[in-house]
XYZ file of C-alpha atoms in Angstrom:
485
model
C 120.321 104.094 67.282
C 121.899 103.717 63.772
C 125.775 103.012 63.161
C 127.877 103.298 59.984
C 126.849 100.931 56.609
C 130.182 99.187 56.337
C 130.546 96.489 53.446
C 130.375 92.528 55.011
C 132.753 90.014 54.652
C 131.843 86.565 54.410
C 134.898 85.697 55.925
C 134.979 87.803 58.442
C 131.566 87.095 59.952
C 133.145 83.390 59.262
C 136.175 83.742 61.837
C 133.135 84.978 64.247
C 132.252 81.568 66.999
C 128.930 81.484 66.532
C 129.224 81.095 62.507
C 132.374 79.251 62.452
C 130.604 76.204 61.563
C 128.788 77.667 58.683
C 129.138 77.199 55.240
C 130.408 79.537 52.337
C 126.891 79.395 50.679
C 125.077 80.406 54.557
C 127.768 82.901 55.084
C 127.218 84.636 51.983
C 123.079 84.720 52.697
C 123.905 85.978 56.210
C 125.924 89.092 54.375
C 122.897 89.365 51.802
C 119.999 89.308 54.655
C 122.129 90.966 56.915
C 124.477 94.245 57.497
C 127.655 95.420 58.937
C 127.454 98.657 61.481
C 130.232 100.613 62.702
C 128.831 102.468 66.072
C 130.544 105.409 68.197
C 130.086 105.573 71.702
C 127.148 105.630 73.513
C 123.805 103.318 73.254
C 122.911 101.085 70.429
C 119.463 100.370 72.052
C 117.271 100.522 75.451
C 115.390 97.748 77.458
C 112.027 97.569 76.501
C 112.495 98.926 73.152
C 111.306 96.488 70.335
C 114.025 93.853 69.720
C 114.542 94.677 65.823
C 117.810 93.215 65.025
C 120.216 90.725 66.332
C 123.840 92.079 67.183
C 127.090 90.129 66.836
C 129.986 92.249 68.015
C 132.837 91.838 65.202
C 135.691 94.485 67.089
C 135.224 96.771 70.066
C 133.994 96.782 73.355
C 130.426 96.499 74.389
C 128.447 96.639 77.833
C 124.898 95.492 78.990
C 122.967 96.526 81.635
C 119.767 96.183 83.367
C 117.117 98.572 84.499
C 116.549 98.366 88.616
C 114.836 100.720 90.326
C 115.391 104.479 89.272
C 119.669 102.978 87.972
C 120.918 101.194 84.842
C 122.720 98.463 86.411
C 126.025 96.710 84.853
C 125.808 93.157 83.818
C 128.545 92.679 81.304
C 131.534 94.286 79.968
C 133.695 92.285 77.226
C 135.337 93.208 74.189
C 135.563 89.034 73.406
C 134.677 88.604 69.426
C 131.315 86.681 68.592
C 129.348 88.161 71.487
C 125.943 88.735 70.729
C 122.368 90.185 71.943
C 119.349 91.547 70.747
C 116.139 89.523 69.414
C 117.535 85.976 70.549
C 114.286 84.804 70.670
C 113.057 86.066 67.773
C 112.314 82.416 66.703
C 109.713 81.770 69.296
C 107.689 84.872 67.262
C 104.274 86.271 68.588
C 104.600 83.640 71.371
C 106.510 85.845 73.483
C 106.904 89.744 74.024
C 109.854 90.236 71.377
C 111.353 93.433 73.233
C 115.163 94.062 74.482
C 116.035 92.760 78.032
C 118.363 94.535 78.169
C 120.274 97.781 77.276
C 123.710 98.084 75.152
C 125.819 100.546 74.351
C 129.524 100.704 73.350
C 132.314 102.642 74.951
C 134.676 102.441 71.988
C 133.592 102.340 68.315
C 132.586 99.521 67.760
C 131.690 97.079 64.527
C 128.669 94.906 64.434
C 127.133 92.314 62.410
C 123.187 93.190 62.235
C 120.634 90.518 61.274
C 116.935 91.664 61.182
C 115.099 89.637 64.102
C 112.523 87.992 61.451
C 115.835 87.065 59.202
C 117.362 85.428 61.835
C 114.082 83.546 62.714
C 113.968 82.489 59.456
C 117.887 81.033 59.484
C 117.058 79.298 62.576
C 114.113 77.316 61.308
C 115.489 76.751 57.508
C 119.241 75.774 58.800
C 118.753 74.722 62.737
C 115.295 72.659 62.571
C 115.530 70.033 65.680
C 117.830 72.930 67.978
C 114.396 74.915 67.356
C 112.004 72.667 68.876
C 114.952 72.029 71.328
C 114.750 75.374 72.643
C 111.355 75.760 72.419
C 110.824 72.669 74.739
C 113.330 74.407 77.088
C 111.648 78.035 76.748
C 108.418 76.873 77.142
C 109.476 73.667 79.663
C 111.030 76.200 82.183
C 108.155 78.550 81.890
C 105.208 76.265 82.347
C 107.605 74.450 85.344
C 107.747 77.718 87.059
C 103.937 78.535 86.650
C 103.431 75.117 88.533
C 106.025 75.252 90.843
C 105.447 78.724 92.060
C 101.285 77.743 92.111
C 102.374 75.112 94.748
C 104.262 77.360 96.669
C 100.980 79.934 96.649
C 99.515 76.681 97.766
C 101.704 75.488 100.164
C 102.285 78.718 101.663
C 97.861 79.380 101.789
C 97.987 76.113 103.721
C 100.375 76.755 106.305
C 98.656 80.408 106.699
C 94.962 78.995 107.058
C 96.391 76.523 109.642
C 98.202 79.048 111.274
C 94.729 81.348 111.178
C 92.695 78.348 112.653
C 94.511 77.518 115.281
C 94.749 81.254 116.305
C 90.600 81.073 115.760
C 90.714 78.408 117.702
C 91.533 79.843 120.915
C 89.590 82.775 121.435
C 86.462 80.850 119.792
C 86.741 78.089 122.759
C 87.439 80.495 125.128
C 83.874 82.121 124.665
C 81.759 79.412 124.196
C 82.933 78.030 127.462
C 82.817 81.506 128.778
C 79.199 81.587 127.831
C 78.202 78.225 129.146
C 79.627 79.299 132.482
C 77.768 82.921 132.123
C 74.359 80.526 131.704
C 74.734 79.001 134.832
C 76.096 81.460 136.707
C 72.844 84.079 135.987
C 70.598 81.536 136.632
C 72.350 80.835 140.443
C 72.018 84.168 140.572
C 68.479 84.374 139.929
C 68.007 81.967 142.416
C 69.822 83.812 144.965
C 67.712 86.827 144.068
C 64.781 84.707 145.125
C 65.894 83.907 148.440
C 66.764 87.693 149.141
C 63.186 89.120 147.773
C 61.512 86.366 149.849
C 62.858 87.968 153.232
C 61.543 90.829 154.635
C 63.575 93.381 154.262
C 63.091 96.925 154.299
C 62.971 99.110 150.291
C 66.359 100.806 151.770
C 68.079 97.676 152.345
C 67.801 96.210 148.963
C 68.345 99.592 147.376
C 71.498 99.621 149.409
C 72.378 96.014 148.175
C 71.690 97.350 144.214
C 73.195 100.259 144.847
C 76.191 97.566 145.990
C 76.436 95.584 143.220
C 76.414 98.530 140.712
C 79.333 99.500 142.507
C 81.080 96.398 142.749
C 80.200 95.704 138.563
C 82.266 99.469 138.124
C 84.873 97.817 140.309
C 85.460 95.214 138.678
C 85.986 97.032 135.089
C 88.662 98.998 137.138
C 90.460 96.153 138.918
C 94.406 96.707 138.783
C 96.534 93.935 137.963
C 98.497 92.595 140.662
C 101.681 90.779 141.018
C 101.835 87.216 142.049
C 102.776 87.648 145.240
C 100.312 90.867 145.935
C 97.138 88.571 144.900
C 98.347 85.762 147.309
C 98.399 87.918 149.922
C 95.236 89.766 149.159
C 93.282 86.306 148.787
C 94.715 85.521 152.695
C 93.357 88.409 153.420
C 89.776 88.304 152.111
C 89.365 84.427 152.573
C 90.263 85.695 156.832
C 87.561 88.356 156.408
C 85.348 86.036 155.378
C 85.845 83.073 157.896
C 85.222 85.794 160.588
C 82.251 86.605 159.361
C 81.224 82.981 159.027
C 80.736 83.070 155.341
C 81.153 79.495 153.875
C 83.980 78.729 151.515
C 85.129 81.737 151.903
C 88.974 80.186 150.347
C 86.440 79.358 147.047
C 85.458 83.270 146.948
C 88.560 84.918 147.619
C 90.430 84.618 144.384
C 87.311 85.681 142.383
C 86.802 88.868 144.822
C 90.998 89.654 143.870
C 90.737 89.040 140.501
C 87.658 91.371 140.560
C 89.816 94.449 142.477
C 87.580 93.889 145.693
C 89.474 94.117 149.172
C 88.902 93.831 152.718
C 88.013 97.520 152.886
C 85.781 96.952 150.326
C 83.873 93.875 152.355
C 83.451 96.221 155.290
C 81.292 99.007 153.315
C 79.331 95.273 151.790
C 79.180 94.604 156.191
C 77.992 98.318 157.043
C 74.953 98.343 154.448
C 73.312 94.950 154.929
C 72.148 93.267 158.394
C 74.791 90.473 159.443
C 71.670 87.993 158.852
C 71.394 88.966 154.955
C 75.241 89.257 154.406
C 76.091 85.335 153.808
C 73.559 85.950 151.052
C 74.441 89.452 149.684
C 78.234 88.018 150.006
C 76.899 85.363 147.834
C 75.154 87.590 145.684
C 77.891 89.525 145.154
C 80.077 87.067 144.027
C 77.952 86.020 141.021
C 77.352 89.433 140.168
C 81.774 89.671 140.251
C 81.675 86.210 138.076
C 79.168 87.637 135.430
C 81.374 90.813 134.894
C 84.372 88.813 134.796
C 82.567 86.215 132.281
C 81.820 89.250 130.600
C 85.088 90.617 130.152
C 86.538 87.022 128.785
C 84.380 86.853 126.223
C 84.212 90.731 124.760
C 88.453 89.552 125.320
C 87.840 86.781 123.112
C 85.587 87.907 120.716
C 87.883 91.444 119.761
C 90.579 88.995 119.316
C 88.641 86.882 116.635
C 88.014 90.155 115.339
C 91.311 91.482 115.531
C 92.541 88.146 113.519
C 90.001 88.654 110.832
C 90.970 92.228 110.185
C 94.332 91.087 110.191
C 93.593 88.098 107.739
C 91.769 91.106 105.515
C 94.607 93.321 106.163
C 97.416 90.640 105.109
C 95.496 89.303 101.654
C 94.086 93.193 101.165
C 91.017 91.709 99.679
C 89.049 95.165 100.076
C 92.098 97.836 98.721
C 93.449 98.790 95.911
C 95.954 97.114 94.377
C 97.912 100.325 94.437
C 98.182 102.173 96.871
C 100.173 104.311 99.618
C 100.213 101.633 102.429
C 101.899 101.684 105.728
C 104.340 99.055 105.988
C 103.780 98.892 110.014
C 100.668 97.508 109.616
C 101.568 95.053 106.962
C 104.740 93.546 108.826
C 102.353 92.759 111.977
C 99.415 91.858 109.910
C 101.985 88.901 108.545
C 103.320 88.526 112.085
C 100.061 87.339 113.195
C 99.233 85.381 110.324
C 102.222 83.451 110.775
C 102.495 83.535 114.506
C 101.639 79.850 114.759
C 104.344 78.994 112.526
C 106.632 80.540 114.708
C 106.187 79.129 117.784
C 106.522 79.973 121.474
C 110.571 79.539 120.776
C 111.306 82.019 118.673
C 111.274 85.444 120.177
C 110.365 88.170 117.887
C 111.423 91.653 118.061
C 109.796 94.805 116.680
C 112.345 97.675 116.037
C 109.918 100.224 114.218
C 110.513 103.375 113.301
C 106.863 104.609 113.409
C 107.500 108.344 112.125
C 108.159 106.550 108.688
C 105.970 107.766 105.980
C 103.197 105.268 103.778
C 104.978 104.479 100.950
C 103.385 103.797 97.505
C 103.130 99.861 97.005
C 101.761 97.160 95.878
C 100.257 95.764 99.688
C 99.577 92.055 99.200
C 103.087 91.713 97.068
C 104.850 93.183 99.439
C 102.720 90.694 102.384
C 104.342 87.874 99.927
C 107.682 89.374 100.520
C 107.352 89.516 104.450
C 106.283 85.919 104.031
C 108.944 84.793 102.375
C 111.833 86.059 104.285
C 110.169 85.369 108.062
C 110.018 81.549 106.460
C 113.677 81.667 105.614
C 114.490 83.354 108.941
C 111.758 80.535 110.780
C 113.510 78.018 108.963
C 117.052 79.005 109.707
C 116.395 79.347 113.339
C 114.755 75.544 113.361
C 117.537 74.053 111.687
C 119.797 75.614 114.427
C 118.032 74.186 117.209
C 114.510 75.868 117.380
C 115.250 78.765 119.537
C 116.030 82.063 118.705
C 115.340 85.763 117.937
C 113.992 87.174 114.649
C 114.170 90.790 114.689
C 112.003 93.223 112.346
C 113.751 96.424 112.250
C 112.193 99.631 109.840
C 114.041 102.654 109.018
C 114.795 105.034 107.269
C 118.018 104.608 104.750
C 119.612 107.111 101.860
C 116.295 108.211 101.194
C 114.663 105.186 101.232
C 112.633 103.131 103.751
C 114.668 99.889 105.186
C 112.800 97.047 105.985
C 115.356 94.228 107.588
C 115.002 90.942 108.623
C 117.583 90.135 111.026
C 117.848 86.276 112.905
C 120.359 84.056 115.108
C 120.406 81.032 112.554
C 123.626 79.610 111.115
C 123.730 81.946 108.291
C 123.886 81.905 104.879
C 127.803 80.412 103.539
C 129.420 83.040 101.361
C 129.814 80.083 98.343
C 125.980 80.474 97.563
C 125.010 83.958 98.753
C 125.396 84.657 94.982
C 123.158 82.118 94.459
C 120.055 82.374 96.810
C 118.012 84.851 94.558
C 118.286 82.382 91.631
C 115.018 80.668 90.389
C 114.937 77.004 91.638
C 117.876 76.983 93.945
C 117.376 75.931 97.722
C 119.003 74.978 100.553
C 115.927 73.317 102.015
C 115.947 69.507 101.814
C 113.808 67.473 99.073
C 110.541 68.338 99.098
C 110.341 70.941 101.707
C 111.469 74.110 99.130
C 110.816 74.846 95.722
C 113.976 77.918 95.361
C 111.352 80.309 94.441
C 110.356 82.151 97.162
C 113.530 84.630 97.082
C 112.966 84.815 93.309
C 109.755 85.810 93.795
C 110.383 87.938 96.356
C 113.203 89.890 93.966
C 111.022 90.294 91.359
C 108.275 91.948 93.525
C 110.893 94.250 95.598
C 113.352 94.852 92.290
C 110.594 94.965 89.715
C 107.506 95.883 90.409
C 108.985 97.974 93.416
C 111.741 99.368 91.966
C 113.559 98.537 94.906
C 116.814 96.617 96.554
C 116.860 93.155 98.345
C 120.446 92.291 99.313
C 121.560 89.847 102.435
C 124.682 90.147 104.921
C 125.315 87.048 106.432
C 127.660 85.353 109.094
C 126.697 82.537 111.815
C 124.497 83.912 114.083
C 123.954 87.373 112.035
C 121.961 86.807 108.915
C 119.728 89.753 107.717
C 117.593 90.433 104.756
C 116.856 94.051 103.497
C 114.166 95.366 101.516
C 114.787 98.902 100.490
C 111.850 100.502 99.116
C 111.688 104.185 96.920
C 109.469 106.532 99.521
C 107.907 108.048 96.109
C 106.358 106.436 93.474
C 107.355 106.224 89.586
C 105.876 108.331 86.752
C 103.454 105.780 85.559
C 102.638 104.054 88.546
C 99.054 105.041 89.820
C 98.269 105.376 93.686
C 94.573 105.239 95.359
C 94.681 106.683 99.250
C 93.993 104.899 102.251
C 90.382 105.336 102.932
């Protein structure tokens, strides 16, 4: 937007701050290279726009603001002489975008000195030499420090999540090989025992009624019902006196398998009524490897849908196979990180799931927002730790004002009011040396307030601290969105 020419005054651009220190001879080039603009209320230009001109405010009252989300959000209101914004770094050149970062406008008219962004480039090079490598070094410096700082963080947090996959691998994996090894031996016993029965002579009906058995017990034991402590106990007392009455041997070493398996006393009787007593101490037998097999069977399809179920989760939380935009449930993405980061939190931490699962997909960026999860169940992990190791972290989902709510709630010490300001801030932490690098939250903004268009805020008091992520439940104009297959 274009103000009013009004003539420039050396000496008024003189009494300004920032050129106080000039000299009579700069002042009057800053008057000849530059231009004097009286504006009316309302904008003098937008965020994103190409940064043109540098603005010093001579009189009047000016306000800045920032685009978040679907709102223009207030950053500054002053009417203090010498303020100025625009193309400030409009002496780093093609090096950088050179757009506005912000939007200004002016609720009063309002008088400004205008200096062409390549003019002022030029001043700051001819008249400021050394400050302009200075501040290069320092634009640059910061930059390249955050690039590395926020790669070790990727790093660091990779690490903890591949240890945290491992060990979860780790379980099921060493539950089926022994599982298998067992299996091994136990079919081959039970090949052996086969042998014994097929070398008696026993009538066709007999050992159809002993198949016909163990097909029965294998269904059985797919069915069993899971009983209480104190119901198995008794159970097992139960069996292990059937079988000592009907002089089966070890009959204490049998019962808990039979329980496990869903077999009973009543059960035994129908094995009883179908063989002779002389072949029952082997069909008993029999039957008991044929009950270990199925339940072999069952701990390793157990631990093998587990492995699976980690590696779809480990797919699911890095999205390697979507689209990088997409409508995603966030359900599935909160326990995909759950899991992923289950062995960071420990057996002392008890984690809640308040979901509200008639919540709608949402259009998002997946993995980003998998970052985000990660980021604030650290904190929350962290918090707890530092107060002792045991609490609750709660993962609540709802739906808010139109928008979808996900909040991190746990039972550390909280955040103190003095830096809640603060936390969100590139490079700050609370963790000790070493330990935190302060960007995780910033990262976390810019993927919720940015890319998002969304709101992270905390509320905070000993005991009570809770992160929220609200997220739009439509997507922008120019965002693009591929289905869930």
């Amino acid at each position: 937007m274009s103000g009013q020419l009004v003539p420039c005054s050396p000496a008024e651009i003189g009494s300004l701050f920032l050129f106080e220190k000039l000299s009579p001879e700069q002042l009057g080039q800053l008057c000849e290279a530059g231009r004097v603009e009286r504006f009316e209320p309302g904008p003098v230009y937008a965020e994103g726009e190409p940064a043109t001109c540098f603005y010093v405010m001579i009189e009047g009252t000016v306000v800045l603001s920032r685009r978040v989300g679907g709102d223009d959000v207030e950053v500054s209101r002053t009417s203090q002489r010498g303020v100025y914004a625009g193309s400030m770094q409009a002496y780093l050149g093609d090096r950088v975008p050179q757009v506005y970062n912000n939007s200004m406008r002016v609720t009063e008219p309002t008088r400004f000195f205008v200096l062409p962004g390549e003019k002022f480039s030029d001043f700051m090079q001819e008249w400021f030499p050394m400050a302009v490598h200075l501040l290069e070094g320092l634009f640059f410096g910061s930059k390249s420090t955050q690039r590395a700082i926020g790669q070790r963080e990727r790093l660091l947090a990779l690490g903890s999540l591949s240890a945290g996959l491992t060990h979860e691998l780790n379980n099921p994996a060493a539950a089926a090989v022994r599982a298998t090894a067992t299996l091994r031996e136990r079919v081959g016993k039970m090949r052996h025992k086969l042998a014994i029965i097929a070398q008696g002579n026993y009538a066709p009906e007999v050992m159809a009624n002993l198949i016909d058995i163990q097909d029965r017990t294998a269904e059985r034991v797919a069915k069993a019902p899971t009983l209480s402590p104190l119901e198995a106990s008794d159970r097992e007392d139960a069996v292990t006196d059937w079988l000592d009455d009907h002089d089966i041997q070890n009959g204490w070493r049998l019962a808990p398998t039979f329980v496990q398996a869903g077999l009973d006393v009543d059960w035994l009787d129908q094995v009883a009524a179908a063989v002779d007593e002389e072949l029952l101490p082997n069909a008993i037998g029999w039957l008991n490897y044929t009950v270990e097999t199925e339940l072999l069977m069952d701990e390793i399809n157990d631990s093998t849908n587990r492995i699976s179920h980690l590696v779809d989760a480990a797919k699911q939380y890095s999205q390697l196979d979507r689209a990088p935009f997409q409508n995603a449930d966030v359900h599935e993405l909160l326990d995909s990180t759950l899991l992923m980061l289950s062995g960071k939190i420990g057996q002392q931490i008890k984690v809640v799931k308040d979901y509200d699962r008639t919540l709608p997909k949402i259009p998002a960026y997946p993995a980003e927002l998998n970052q985000v999860w990660t980021n604030l169940i650290d904190n929350a992990v962290s918090a707890i730790n530092g107060a002792g190791g045991e609490g609750t972290l709660t993962v609540r989902t709802a739906l808010e004002n139109e928008r979808l709510l996900v909040e991190f709630r746990d039972t550390g010490p909280g955040v103190p009011k003095e830096i809640r300001g603060r936390i969100f801030d590139p490079f700050f932490t609370t963790k000790p040396v070493g330990e935190g690098t302060g960007l995780g939250l910033d990262i976390s903004w810019r993927i919720v307030v940015n890319k998002h268009h969304g709101t992270l805020q905390v509320e905070s008091e000993p005991g009570d601290t809770r992160f929220q992520v609200l997220l739009p439940l439509t997507a922008e104009e120019n965002d693009t969105i591929e289905e869930l297959a």
